[in-house]
Amino acid sequence: MGTEVERNANPISSSTDEDLKELEADYAKLREETEQLIIERTELDSELRTVRKKVERLEENVNLLKMPPLIIGHLQDVLDHERAIVRSSNGTVFQVSLNQRLDPEKMKPGTRVALNQDTLSVIEILHEAWDPMVSGAEMVEKPEITYDEVAGLSEQVESVREAIELPLVKPELFAKVGITPPKGVLLVGPPGCGKTLLAKAVANHTDATFIRMVGSELAQKYIGEGGRMVRELFSLAKEKAPSIIFLDEIDAIGAKRLDGSTSGDREVQRTLMQLLAELDGFDALNDVKIIAATNRPDILDDALLRPGRFDRVIDIPLPDDESREEILKVHLENINTKKVQLRRVVEKTQGYSGAELKATCVEAGMIAIRDGRSVVVHSDLMAAVTRLDKKRSQGSQNSSPEALYS
Ligand code: ATP
């Protein structure tokens, strides 16, 4: 009896096995395709964010272009909270009115100010060491970021320290051995993974002034303007030395040179030529270092990567499991948490950038507050991940990475 049943059962089970194998093969193929699609989507997302940032900046530029020019002058005396005496840049002295929005604390004789062209009233207070030529640069005497805050990038931190910190702190080592240290490094990787953070940490550790300039700000369309800005940027860096120039989005001026380009493109190329000339013109042993960053290394002009320029390229990739855990630890350090299963959060945040991990922690805190608690629990983090996932998928349609913090 038993053998009869087995004989009948065999054909059924072998066909089920085959079906199962086929299904497994289909599943593996689908998974492979999905992974490929995810990679492509991440790349497209990153490209979209960059383009969006550029659009925002161009819109700002257009608004700026519509504004009438301001005259530069110096305060000679502040008469009361409404009136002051200023000397304009051509030497004439006027009594003018003050913009009531301005901080009276900062209104001291000698302060550099911007004046309205018609009424000469004081519109803006200019930073003391701020050269109007180097508009768009951000300068911090000593950034507050330390290496401990840069998580999951220990190898990269080592490389940057070796290339930037060591020549600044111990130039004699290089002189003794007789080698020339690199003038700068190029950080390459997707947005929000810690490029700016790393550059600030080096500046902090070397007590160097940190000067950040975004490439698209230099990509001026006016003849000679971009080149002049690059020159001013380097002379400001030399004046403030030891200093680190952080040139973000270098691809905006460092893209491959093409034939038959427009006059605007040619001007951008002239800016690049000026940058190359500045790079070649200063001594690698002096105390100005350059850290450039891009998420489009593929379009960079080879001239930038030649020896003596950015010959050291450091990859700052999306964080892997271990790095995500470290980044989460950094951002959860000051948050009151209870029974958080970090590994589970790590698993759920595959493909997240450092900035997105930070946003997850902030979001979890917000969820706890909304719930009337002062402690973040595991479910808050999981809910934050779900929210971030949603924003990430919307992000590819209509939001910038900064919006993730909202
Ligand atoms: P972009 O190309 O858009 O300028 P970026 O790579 O320079 O991006 P950062 O500005 O350094 O990114 O990172 C944004 C924020 O994300 C940081 O201020 C920090 O809070 C968080 N972050 C990113 N990477 C890390 C990291 N490795 N460790 C800790 N925090 C990180």
mmCIF file with all atom_site columns, N, CA and C and ligand atoms in Angstrom, residues 53 145 149-153 189-198 212 246 248-249 293-295 316 326-327 330-331 353-356 358 401-402 405, ligand 1:
data_model
loop_
_atom_site.group_PDB
_atom_site.id
_atom_site.type_symbol
_atom_site.label_atom_id
_atom_site.label_alt_id
_atom_site.label_comp_id
_atom_site.label_asym_id
_atom_site.label_entity_id
_atom_site.label_seq_id
_atom_site.pdbx_PDB_ins_code
_atom_site.Cartn_x
_atom_site.Cartn_y
_atom_site.Cartn_z
_atom_site.occupancy
_atom_site.B_iso_or_equiv
_atom_site.pdbx_formal_charge
_atom_site.auth_seq_id
_atom_site.auth_comp_id
_atom_site.auth_asym_id
_atom_site.auth_atom_id
_atom_site.pdbx_PDB_model_num
ATOM   1   N N   . LYS A 1 53  ? 20.421 72.449 -6.382 1.00 0.00 ? 53  LYS A N   1
ATOM   2   C CA  . LYS A 1 53  ? 21.224 73.438 -5.653 1.00 0.00 ? 53  LYS A CA  1
ATOM   3   C C   . LYS A 1 53  ? 21.672 74.520 -6.609 1.00 0.00 ? 53  LYS A C   1
ATOM   4   N N   . ILE A 1 145 ? 34.257 71.875 14.741 1.00 0.00 ? 145 ILE A N   1
ATOM   5   C CA  . ILE A 1 145 ? 34.134 70.424 14.514 1.00 0.00 ? 145 ILE A CA  1
ATOM   6   C C   . ILE A 1 145 ? 35.445 69.709 14.872 1.00 0.00 ? 145 ILE A C   1
ATOM   7   N N   . GLU A 1 149 ? 33.788 63.921 15.823 1.00 0.00 ? 149 GLU A N   1
ATOM   8   C CA  . GLU A 1 149 ? 32.439 64.086 15.260 1.00 0.00 ? 149 GLU A CA  1
ATOM   9   C C   . GLU A 1 149 ? 32.335 63.545 13.839 1.00 0.00 ? 149 GLU A C   1
ATOM   10  N N   . VAL A 1 150 ? 33.486 63.206 13.244 1.00 0.00 ? 150 VAL A N   1
ATOM   11  C CA  . VAL A 1 150 ? 33.474 62.640 11.892 1.00 0.00 ? 150 VAL A CA  1
ATOM   12  C C   . VAL A 1 150 ? 33.485 61.123 12.045 1.00 0.00 ? 150 VAL A C   1
ATOM   13  N N   . ALA A 1 151 ? 32.312 60.515 11.922 1.00 0.00 ? 151 ALA A N   1
ATOM   14  C CA  . ALA A 1 151 ? 32.226 59.087 12.213 1.00 0.00 ? 151 ALA A CA  1
ATOM   15  C C   . ALA A 1 151 ? 32.362 58.230 10.964 1.00 0.00 ? 151 ALA A C   1
ATOM   16  N N   . GLY A 1 152 ? 32.911 57.040 11.178 1.00 0.00 ? 152 GLY A N   1
ATOM   17  C CA  . GLY A 1 152 ? 32.950 56.035 10.114 1.00 0.00 ? 152 GLY A CA  1
ATOM   18  C C   . GLY A 1 152 ? 33.867 56.360 8.951  1.00 0.00 ? 152 GLY A C   1
ATOM   19  N N   . LEU A 1 153 ? 34.769 57.324 9.147  1.00 0.00 ? 153 LEU A N   1
ATOM   20  C CA  . LEU A 1 153 ? 35.661 57.688 8.035  1.00 0.00 ? 153 LEU A CA  1
ATOM   21  C C   . LEU A 1 153 ? 37.119 57.650 8.501  1.00 0.00 ? 153 LEU A C   1
ATOM   22  N N   . GLY A 1 189 ? 32.643 62.110 -3.428 1.00 0.00 ? 189 GLY A N   1
ATOM   23  C CA  . GLY A 1 189 ? 31.591 61.255 -2.884 1.00 0.00 ? 189 GLY A CA  1
ATOM   24  C C   . GLY A 1 189 ? 30.239 61.929 -2.937 1.00 0.00 ? 189 GLY A C   1
ATOM   25  N N   . PRO A 1 190 ? 29.193 61.142 -2.688 1.00 0.00 ? 190 PRO A N   1
ATOM   26  C CA  . PRO A 1 190 ? 27.831 61.690 -2.755 1.00 0.00 ? 190 PRO A CA  1
ATOM   27  C C   . PRO A 1 190 ? 27.573 62.757 -1.690 1.00 0.00 ? 190 PRO A C   1
ATOM   28  N N   . PRO A 1 191 ? 26.538 63.586 -1.866 1.00 0.00 ? 191 PRO A N   1
ATOM   29  C CA  . PRO A 1 191 ? 26.275 64.666 -0.903 1.00 0.00 ? 191 PRO A CA  1
ATOM   30  C C   . PRO A 1 191 ? 25.955 64.122 0.494  1.00 0.00 ? 191 PRO A C   1
ATOM   31  N N   . GLY A 1 192 ? 26.279 64.938 1.471  1.00 0.00 ? 192 GLY A N   1
ATOM   32  C CA  . GLY A 1 192 ? 25.899 64.626 2.857  1.00 0.00 ? 192 GLY A CA  1
ATOM   33  C C   . GLY A 1 192 ? 26.659 63.504 3.516  1.00 0.00 ? 192 GLY A C   1
ATOM   34  N N   . CYS A 1 193 ? 27.850 63.174 3.003  1.00 0.00 ? 193 CYS A N   1
ATOM   35  C CA  . CYS A 1 193 ? 28.583 62.058 3.606  1.00 0.00 ? 193 CYS A CA  1
ATOM   36  C C   . CYS A 1 193 ? 29.780 62.511 4.433  1.00 0.00 ? 193 CYS A C   1
ATOM   37  N N   . GLY A 1 194 ? 29.930 63.806 4.616  1.00 0.00 ? 194 GLY A N   1
ATOM   38  C CA  . GLY A 1 194 ? 30.945 64.269 5.561  1.00 0.00 ? 194 GLY A CA  1
ATOM   39  C C   . GLY A 1 194 ? 32.144 64.985 4.965  1.00 0.00 ? 194 GLY A C   1
ATOM   40  N N   . LYS A 1 195 ? 32.064 65.426 3.694  1.00 0.00 ? 195 LYS A N   1
ATOM   41  C CA  . LYS A 1 195 ? 33.228 66.093 3.077  1.00 0.00 ? 195 LYS A CA  1
ATOM   42  C C   . LYS A 1 195 ? 33.513 67.417 3.791  1.00 0.00 ? 195 LYS A C   1
ATOM   43  N N   . THR A 1 196 ? 32.470 68.233 3.951  1.00 0.00 ? 196 THR A N   1
ATOM   44  C CA  . THR A 1 196 ? 32.658 69.529 4.617  1.00 0.00 ? 196 THR A CA  1
ATOM   45  C C   . THR A 1 196 ? 33.072 69.312 6.067  1.00 0.00 ? 196 THR A C   1
ATOM   46  N N   . LEU A 1 197 ? 32.428 68.334 6.684  1.00 0.00 ? 197 LEU A N   1
ATOM   47  C CA  . LEU A 1 197 ? 32.706 68.032 8.087  1.00 0.00 ? 197 LEU A CA  1
ATOM   48  C C   . LEU A 1 197 ? 34.187 67.708 8.280  1.00 0.00 ? 197 LEU A C   1
ATOM   49  N N   . LEU A 1 198 ? 34.708 66.868 7.400  1.00 0.00 ? 198 LEU A N   1
ATOM   50  C CA  . LEU A 1 198 ? 36.106 66.444 7.487  1.00 0.00 ? 198 LEU A CA  1
ATOM   51  C C   . LEU A 1 198 ? 37.039 67.636 7.302  1.00 0.00 ? 198 LEU A C   1
ATOM   52  N N   . ARG A 1 212 ? 35.487 78.653 2.972  1.00 0.00 ? 212 ARG A N   1
ATOM   53  C CA  . ARG A 1 212 ? 34.737 77.779 2.061  1.00 0.00 ? 212 ARG A CA  1
ATOM   54  C C   . ARG A 1 212 ? 34.198 78.592 0.897  1.00 0.00 ? 212 ARG A C   1
ATOM   55  N N   . PHE A 1 246 ? 38.416 75.500 1.345  1.00 0.00 ? 246 PHE A N   1
ATOM   56  C CA  . PHE A 1 246 ? 37.562 74.359 1.000  1.00 0.00 ? 246 PHE A CA  1
ATOM   57  C C   . PHE A 1 246 ? 36.759 74.741 -0.239 1.00 0.00 ? 246 PHE A C   1
ATOM   58  N N   . ASP A 1 248 ? 34.168 73.727 -2.562 1.00 0.00 ? 248 ASP A N   1
ATOM   59  C CA  . ASP A 1 248 ? 33.076 72.758 -2.730 1.00 0.00 ? 248 ASP A CA  1
ATOM   60  C C   . ASP A 1 248 ? 32.573 72.811 -4.183 1.00 0.00 ? 248 ASP A C   1
ATOM   61  N N   . GLU A 1 249 ? 32.017 71.710 -4.650 1.00 0.00 ? 249 GLU A N   1
ATOM   62  C CA  . GLU A 1 249 ? 31.476 71.622 -6.020 1.00 0.00 ? 249 GLU A CA  1
ATOM   63  C C   . GLU A 1 249 ? 32.481 72.133 -7.039 1.00 0.00 ? 249 GLU A C   1
ATOM   64  N N   . ALA A 1 293 ? 36.114 69.473 -3.215 1.00 0.00 ? 293 ALA A N   1
ATOM   65  C CA  . ALA A 1 293 ? 35.129 68.393 -3.102 1.00 0.00 ? 293 ALA A CA  1
ATOM   66  C C   . ALA A 1 293 ? 34.243 68.360 -4.329 1.00 0.00 ? 293 ALA A C   1
ATOM   67  N N   . THR A 1 294 ? 33.844 67.162 -4.699 1.00 0.00 ? 294 THR A N   1
ATOM   68  C CA  . THR A 1 294 ? 32.925 67.008 -5.838 1.00 0.00 ? 294 THR A CA  1
ATOM   69  C C   . THR A 1 294 ? 32.153 65.710 -5.718 1.00 0.00 ? 294 THR A C   1
ATOM   70  N N   . ASN A 1 295 ? 30.965 65.684 -6.308 1.00 0.00 ? 295 ASN A N   1
ATOM   71  C CA  . ASN A 1 295 ? 30.331 64.372 -6.434 1.00 0.00 ? 295 ASN A CA  1
ATOM   72  C C   . ASN A 1 295 ? 30.255 63.961 -7.903 1.00 0.00 ? 295 ASN A C   1
ATOM   73  N N   . ILE A 1 316 ? 34.904 59.472 -0.363 1.00 0.00 ? 316 ILE A N   1
ATOM   74  C CA  . ILE A 1 316 ? 34.038 59.546 0.829  1.00 0.00 ? 316 ILE A CA  1
ATOM   75  C C   . ILE A 1 316 ? 32.714 58.917 0.418  1.00 0.00 ? 316 ILE A C   1
ATOM   76  N N   . GLU A 1 326 ? 28.425 53.920 13.563 1.00 0.00 ? 326 GLU A N   1
ATOM   77  C CA  . GLU A 1 326 ? 29.245 54.951 14.221 1.00 0.00 ? 326 GLU A CA  1
ATOM   78  C C   . GLU A 1 326 ? 28.602 56.331 14.096 1.00 0.00 ? 326 GLU A C   1
ATOM   79  N N   . ILE A 1 327 ? 28.078 56.617 12.892 1.00 0.00 ? 327 ILE A N   1
ATOM   80  C CA  . ILE A 1 327 ? 27.459 57.938 12.680 1.00 0.00 ? 327 ILE A CA  1
ATOM   81  C C   . ILE A 1 327 ? 26.232 58.089 13.583 1.00 0.00 ? 327 ILE A C   1
ATOM   82  N N   . VAL A 1 330 ? 27.258 58.877 17.060 1.00 0.00 ? 330 VAL A N   1
ATOM   83  C CA  . VAL A 1 330 ? 27.646 60.286 17.236 1.00 0.00 ? 330 VAL A CA  1
ATOM   84  C C   . VAL A 1 330 ? 26.412 61.160 17.403 1.00 0.00 ? 330 VAL A C   1
ATOM   85  N N   . HIS A 1 331 ? 25.416 60.934 16.542 1.00 0.00 ? 331 HIS A N   1
ATOM   86  C CA  . HIS A 1 331 ? 24.253 61.826 16.576 1.00 0.00 ? 331 HIS A CA  1
ATOM   87  C C   . HIS A 1 331 ? 23.256 61.481 17.690 1.00 0.00 ? 331 HIS A C   1
ATOM   88  N N   . SER A 1 353 ? 22.756 58.601 3.716  1.00 0.00 ? 353 SER A N   1
ATOM   89  C CA  . SER A 1 353 ? 23.993 59.376 3.876  1.00 0.00 ? 353 SER A CA  1
ATOM   90  C C   . SER A 1 353 ? 24.104 59.792 5.341  1.00 0.00 ? 353 SER A C   1
ATOM   91  N N   . GLY A 1 354 ? 25.258 60.338 5.717  1.00 0.00 ? 354 GLY A N   1
ATOM   92  C CA  . GLY A 1 354 ? 25.450 60.811 7.087  1.00 0.00 ? 354 GLY A CA  1
ATOM   93  C C   . GLY A 1 354 ? 24.403 61.856 7.446  1.00 0.00 ? 354 GLY A C   1
ATOM   94  N N   . ALA A 1 355 ? 24.129 62.744 6.478  1.00 0.00 ? 355 ALA A N   1
ATOM   95  C CA  . ALA A 1 355 ? 23.163 63.815 6.731  1.00 0.00 ? 355 ALA A CA  1
ATOM   96  C C   . ALA A 1 355 ? 21.772 63.213 6.987  1.00 0.00 ? 355 ALA A C   1
ATOM   97  N N   . GLU A 1 356 ? 21.443 62.162 6.249  1.00 0.00 ? 356 GLU A N   1
ATOM   98  C CA  . GLU A 1 356 ? 20.132 61.531 6.436  1.00 0.00 ? 356 GLU A CA  1
ATOM   99  C C   . GLU A 1 356 ? 20.055 60.788 7.770  1.00 0.00 ? 356 GLU A C   1
ATOM   100 N N   . LYS A 1 358 ? 21.655 61.724 10.450 1.00 0.00 ? 358 LYS A N   1
ATOM   101 C CA  . LYS A 1 358 ? 21.470 62.781 11.448 1.00 0.00 ? 358 LYS A CA  1
ATOM   102 C C   . LYS A 1 358 ? 19.981 63.190 11.476 1.00 0.00 ? 358 LYS A C   1
ATOM   103 N N   . PRO A 1 401 ? 18.037 67.820 -0.186 1.00 0.00 ? 401 PRO A N   1
ATOM   104 C CA  . PRO A 1 401 ? 18.461 67.077 0.991  1.00 0.00 ? 401 PRO A CA  1
ATOM   105 C C   . PRO A 1 401 ? 18.208 67.875 2.264  1.00 0.00 ? 401 PRO A C   1
ATOM   106 N N   . GLU A 1 402 ? 18.301 69.220 2.140  1.00 0.00 ? 402 GLU A N   1
ATOM   107 C CA  . GLU A 1 402 ? 18.114 70.050 3.323  1.00 0.00 ? 402 GLU A CA  1
ATOM   108 C C   . GLU A 1 402 ? 16.692 69.890 3.857  1.00 0.00 ? 402 GLU A C   1
ATOM   109 N N   . TYR A 1 405 ? 15.601 67.746 6.833  1.00 0.00 ? 405 TYR A N   1
ATOM   110 C CA  . TYR A 1 405 ? 15.703 68.178 8.223  1.00 0.00 ? 405 TYR A CA  1
ATOM   111 C C   . TYR A 1 405 ? 14.412 68.823 8.706  1.00 0.00 ? 405 TYR A C   1
HETATM 112 P P1  . ATP B 2 .   ? 27.724 68.205 0.147  1.00 0.00 ? 1   ATP B P1  1
HETATM 113 O O1  . ATP B 2 .   ? 28.409 67.507 -0.979 1.00 0.00 ? 1   ATP B O1  1
HETATM 114 O O2  . ATP B 2 .   ? 26.231 68.290 -0.046 1.00 0.00 ? 1   ATP B O2  1
HETATM 115 O O3  . ATP B 2 .   ? 28.358 69.527 0.521  1.00 0.00 ? 1   ATP B O3  1
HETATM 116 P P2  . ATP B 2 .   ? 29.070 66.898 2.360  1.00 0.00 ? 1   ATP B P2  1
HETATM 117 O O4  . ATP B 2 .   ? 29.619 65.574 1.984  1.00 0.00 ? 1   ATP B O4  1
HETATM 118 O O5  . ATP B 2 .   ? 30.004 68.040 2.451  1.00 0.00 ? 1   ATP B O5  1
HETATM 119 O O6  . ATP B 2 .   ? 27.835 67.229 1.432  1.00 0.00 ? 1   ATP B O6  1
HETATM 120 P P3  . ATP B 2 .   ? 28.529 67.439 5.107  1.00 0.00 ? 1   ATP B P3  1
HETATM 121 O O7  . ATP B 2 .   ? 28.094 68.859 4.946  1.00 0.00 ? 1   ATP B O7  1
HETATM 122 O O8  . ATP B 2 .   ? 29.867 67.189 5.658  1.00 0.00 ? 1   ATP B O8  1
HETATM 123 O O9  . ATP B 2 .   ? 28.337 66.673 3.751  1.00 0.00 ? 1   ATP B O9  1
HETATM 124 O O10 . ATP B 2 .   ? 27.447 66.653 6.007  1.00 0.00 ? 1   ATP B O10 1
HETATM 125 C C1  . ATP B 2 .   ? 26.198 67.217 6.342  1.00 0.00 ? 1   ATP B C1  1
HETATM 126 C C2  . ATP B 2 .   ? 25.854 66.836 7.777  1.00 0.00 ? 1   ATP B C2  1
HETATM 127 O O11 . ATP B 2 .   ? 25.618 65.425 7.870  1.00 0.00 ? 1   ATP B O11 1
HETATM 128 C C3  . ATP B 2 .   ? 26.979 67.115 8.747  1.00 0.00 ? 1   ATP B C3  1
HETATM 129 O O12 . ATP B 2 .   ? 26.901 68.394 9.295  1.00 0.00 ? 1   ATP B O12 1
HETATM 130 C C4  . ATP B 2 .   ? 26.811 66.032 9.792  1.00 0.00 ? 1   ATP B C4  1
HETATM 131 O O13 . ATP B 2 .   ? 25.913 66.440 10.786 1.00 0.00 ? 1   ATP B O13 1
HETATM 132 C C5  . ATP B 2 .   ? 26.189 64.866 9.042  1.00 0.00 ? 1   ATP B C5  1
HETATM 133 N N1  . ATP B 2 .   ? 27.235 63.899 8.621  1.00 0.00 ? 1   ATP B N1  1
HETATM 134 C C6  . ATP B 2 .   ? 27.583 63.594 7.364  1.00 0.00 ? 1   ATP B C6  1
HETATM 135 N N2  . ATP B 2 .   ? 28.566 62.674 7.346  1.00 0.00 ? 1   ATP B N2  1
HETATM 136 C C7  . ATP B 2 .   ? 28.852 62.395 8.638  1.00 0.00 ? 1   ATP B C7  1
HETATM 137 C C8  . ATP B 2 .   ? 29.799 61.544 9.281  1.00 0.00 ? 1   ATP B C8  1
HETATM 138 N N3  . ATP B 2 .   ? 30.639 60.778 8.578  1.00 0.00 ? 1   ATP B N3  1
HETATM 139 N N4  . ATP B 2 .   ? 29.838 61.534 10.623 1.00 0.00 ? 1   ATP B N4  1
HETATM 140 C C9  . ATP B 2 .   ? 28.985 62.292 11.348 1.00 0.00 ? 1   ATP B C9  1
HETATM 141 N N5  . ATP B 2 .   ? 28.074 63.124 10.802 1.00 0.00 ? 1   ATP B N5  1
HETATM 142 C C10 . ATP B 2 .   ? 27.991 63.179 9.477  1.00 0.00 ? 1   ATP B C10 1
#
